[in-house]
CSV table of C-alpha atoms in Angstrom, one decimal:
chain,number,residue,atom,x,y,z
A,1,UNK,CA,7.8,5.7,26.0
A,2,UNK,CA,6.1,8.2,24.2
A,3,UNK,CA,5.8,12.2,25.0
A,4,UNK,CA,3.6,14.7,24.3
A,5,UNK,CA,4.7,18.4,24.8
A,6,UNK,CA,2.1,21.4,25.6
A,7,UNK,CA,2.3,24.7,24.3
A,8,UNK,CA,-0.8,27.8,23.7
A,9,UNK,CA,-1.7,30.7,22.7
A,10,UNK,CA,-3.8,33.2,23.7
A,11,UNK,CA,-4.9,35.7,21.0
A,12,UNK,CA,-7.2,38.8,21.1
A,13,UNK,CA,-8.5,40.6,17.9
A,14,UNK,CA,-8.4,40.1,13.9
A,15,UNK,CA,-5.4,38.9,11.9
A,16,UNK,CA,-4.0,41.8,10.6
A,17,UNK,CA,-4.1,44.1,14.1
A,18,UNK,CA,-4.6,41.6,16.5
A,19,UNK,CA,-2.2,40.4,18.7
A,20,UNK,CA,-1.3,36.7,20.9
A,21,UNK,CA,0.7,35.3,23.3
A,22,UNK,CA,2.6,31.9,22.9
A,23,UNK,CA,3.4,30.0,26.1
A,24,UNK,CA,5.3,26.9,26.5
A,25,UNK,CA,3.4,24.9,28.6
A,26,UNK,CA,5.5,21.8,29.1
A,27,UNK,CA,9.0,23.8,29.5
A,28,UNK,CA,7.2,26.8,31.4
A,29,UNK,CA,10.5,28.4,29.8
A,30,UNK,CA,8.2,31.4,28.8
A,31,UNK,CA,5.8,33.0,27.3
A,32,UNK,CA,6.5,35.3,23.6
A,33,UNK,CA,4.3,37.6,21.8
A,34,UNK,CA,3.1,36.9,18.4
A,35,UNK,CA,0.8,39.1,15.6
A,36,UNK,CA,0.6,39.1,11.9
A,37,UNK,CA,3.2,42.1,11.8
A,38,UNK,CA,5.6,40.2,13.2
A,39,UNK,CA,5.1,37.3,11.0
A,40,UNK,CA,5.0,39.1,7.7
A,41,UNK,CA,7.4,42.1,8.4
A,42,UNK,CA,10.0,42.9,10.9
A,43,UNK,CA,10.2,40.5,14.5
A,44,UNK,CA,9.8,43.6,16.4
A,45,UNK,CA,10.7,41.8,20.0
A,46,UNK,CA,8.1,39.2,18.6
A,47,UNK,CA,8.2,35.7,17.6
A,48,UNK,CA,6.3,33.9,14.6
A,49,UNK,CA,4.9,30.1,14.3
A,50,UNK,CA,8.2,29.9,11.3
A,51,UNK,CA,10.7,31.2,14.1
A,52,UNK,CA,9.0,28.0,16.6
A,53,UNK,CA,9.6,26.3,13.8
A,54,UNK,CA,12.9,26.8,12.7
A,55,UNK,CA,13.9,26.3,16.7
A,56,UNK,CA,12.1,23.0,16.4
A,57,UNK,CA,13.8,22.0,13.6
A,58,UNK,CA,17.2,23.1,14.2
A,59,UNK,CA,17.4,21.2,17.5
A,60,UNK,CA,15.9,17.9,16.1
A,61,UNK,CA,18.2,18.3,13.2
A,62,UNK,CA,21.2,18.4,15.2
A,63,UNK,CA,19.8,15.5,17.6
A,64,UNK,CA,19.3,13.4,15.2
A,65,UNK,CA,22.9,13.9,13.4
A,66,UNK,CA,24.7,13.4,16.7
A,67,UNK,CA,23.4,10.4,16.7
A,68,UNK,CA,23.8,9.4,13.8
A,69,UNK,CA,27.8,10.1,13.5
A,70,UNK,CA,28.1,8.6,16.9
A,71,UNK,CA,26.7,5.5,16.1
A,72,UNK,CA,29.0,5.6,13.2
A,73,UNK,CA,32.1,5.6,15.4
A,74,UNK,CA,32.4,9.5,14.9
A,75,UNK,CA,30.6,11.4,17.9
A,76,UNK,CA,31.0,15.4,16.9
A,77,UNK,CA,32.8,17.7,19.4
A,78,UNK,CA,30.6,19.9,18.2
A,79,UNK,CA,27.3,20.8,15.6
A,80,UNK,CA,26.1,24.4,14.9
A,81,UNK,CA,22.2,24.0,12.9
A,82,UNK,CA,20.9,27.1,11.8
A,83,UNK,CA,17.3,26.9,10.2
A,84,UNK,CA,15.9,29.1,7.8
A,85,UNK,CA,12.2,29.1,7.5
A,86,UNK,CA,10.6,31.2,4.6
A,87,UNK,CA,7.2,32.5,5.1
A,88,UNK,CA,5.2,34.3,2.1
A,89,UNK,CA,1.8,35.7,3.0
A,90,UNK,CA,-1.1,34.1,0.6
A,91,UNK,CA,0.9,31.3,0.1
A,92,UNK,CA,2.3,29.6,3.4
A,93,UNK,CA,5.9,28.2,4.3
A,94,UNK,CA,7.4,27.6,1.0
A,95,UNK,CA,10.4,26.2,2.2
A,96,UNK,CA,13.2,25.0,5.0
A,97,UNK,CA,17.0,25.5,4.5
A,98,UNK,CA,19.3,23.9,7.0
A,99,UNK,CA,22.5,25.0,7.6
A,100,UNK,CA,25.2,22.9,9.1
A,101,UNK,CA,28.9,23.4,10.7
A,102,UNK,CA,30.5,20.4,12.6
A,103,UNK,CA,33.4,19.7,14.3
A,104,UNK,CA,33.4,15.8,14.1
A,105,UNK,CA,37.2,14.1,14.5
A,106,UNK,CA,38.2,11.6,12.2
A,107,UNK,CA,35.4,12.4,9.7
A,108,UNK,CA,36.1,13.5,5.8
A,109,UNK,CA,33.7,16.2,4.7
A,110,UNK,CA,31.8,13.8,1.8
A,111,UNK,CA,31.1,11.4,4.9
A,112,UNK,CA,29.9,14.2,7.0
A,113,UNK,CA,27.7,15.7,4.0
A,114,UNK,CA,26.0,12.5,4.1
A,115,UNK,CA,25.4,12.0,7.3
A,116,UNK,CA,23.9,15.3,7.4
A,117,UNK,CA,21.7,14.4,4.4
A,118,UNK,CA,20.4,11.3,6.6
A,119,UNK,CA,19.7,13.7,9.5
A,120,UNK,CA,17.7,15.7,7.4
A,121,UNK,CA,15.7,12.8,5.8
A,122,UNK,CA,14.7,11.0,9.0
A,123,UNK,CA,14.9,13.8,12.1
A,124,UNK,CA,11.0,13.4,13.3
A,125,UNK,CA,10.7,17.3,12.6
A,126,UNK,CA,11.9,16.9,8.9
A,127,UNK,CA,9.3,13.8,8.9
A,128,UNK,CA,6.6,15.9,10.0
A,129,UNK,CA,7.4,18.7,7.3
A,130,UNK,CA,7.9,16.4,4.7
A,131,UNK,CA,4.9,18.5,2.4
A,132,UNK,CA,7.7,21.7,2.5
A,133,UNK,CA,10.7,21.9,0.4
A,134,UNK,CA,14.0,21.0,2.7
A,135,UNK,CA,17.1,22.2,1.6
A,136,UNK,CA,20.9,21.8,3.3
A,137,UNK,CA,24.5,23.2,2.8
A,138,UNK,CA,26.4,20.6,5.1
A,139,UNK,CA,30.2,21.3,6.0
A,140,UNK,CA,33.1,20.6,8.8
A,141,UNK,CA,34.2,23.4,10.4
């Protein structure tokens, strides 16, 4: 069955002084401030489409690898995804590393390496950014 998930913002002025409001619709988890500022300098308390990103693509990464080393015959105890989105004003998102720690028993660390590297290819999030650069550094804990 398929999803769809339903999230706005509300924003009130230019680009460069302006300022908006991201709420997450479907969740109803909250609501975040966002402005240029906060995207091109210093978070400030703020959030930034890259930081939504980054969450996106952290949690779908790590998903997606669970179920792929389960259905391998080795679930992890544990994953730990961190997501670095790069953001350079005039230019766009120029790139997505992933970094991954796992705890995954009876696993060797080239098997786990791959694994990741299959995550990364076909998570739906990785899918959807496939016109950005994605990078990963893969390794048991």
């Amino acid at each position: 069955m398929a999803t769809t998930r339903h999230a706005h913002t509300v924003w009130e002025g230019n680009l460069i002084e302006g300022k908006g409001v991201v709420s997450l619709d479907s969740s109803g988890i909250g609501e975040y401030p966002v402005s240029w500022p906060a995207r091109s300098e210093q978070a400030n308390g703020m959030t930034s489409p890259e930081e939504l990103i980054a969450a996106a693509h952290s949690s779908c990464f790590s998903m997606a690898l669970s179920h792929g080393l389960a259905g391998a015959g080795t679930p992890p105890t544990k994953l730990e995804t961190k997501a670095d989105v790069t953001f350079q004003p005039g230019t766009g998102i120029t790139g997505i590393h992933l970094t991954v720690q796992g705890t995954v028993p009876g696993l060797d660390e080239a098997d786990f390496v791959k694994a990741a590297e299959d995550a990364k290819a076909n998570c739906p999030v990785s899918q959807a950014l496939s016109g950005t650069t994605i990078t990963l550094t893969a390794s048991l804990a």
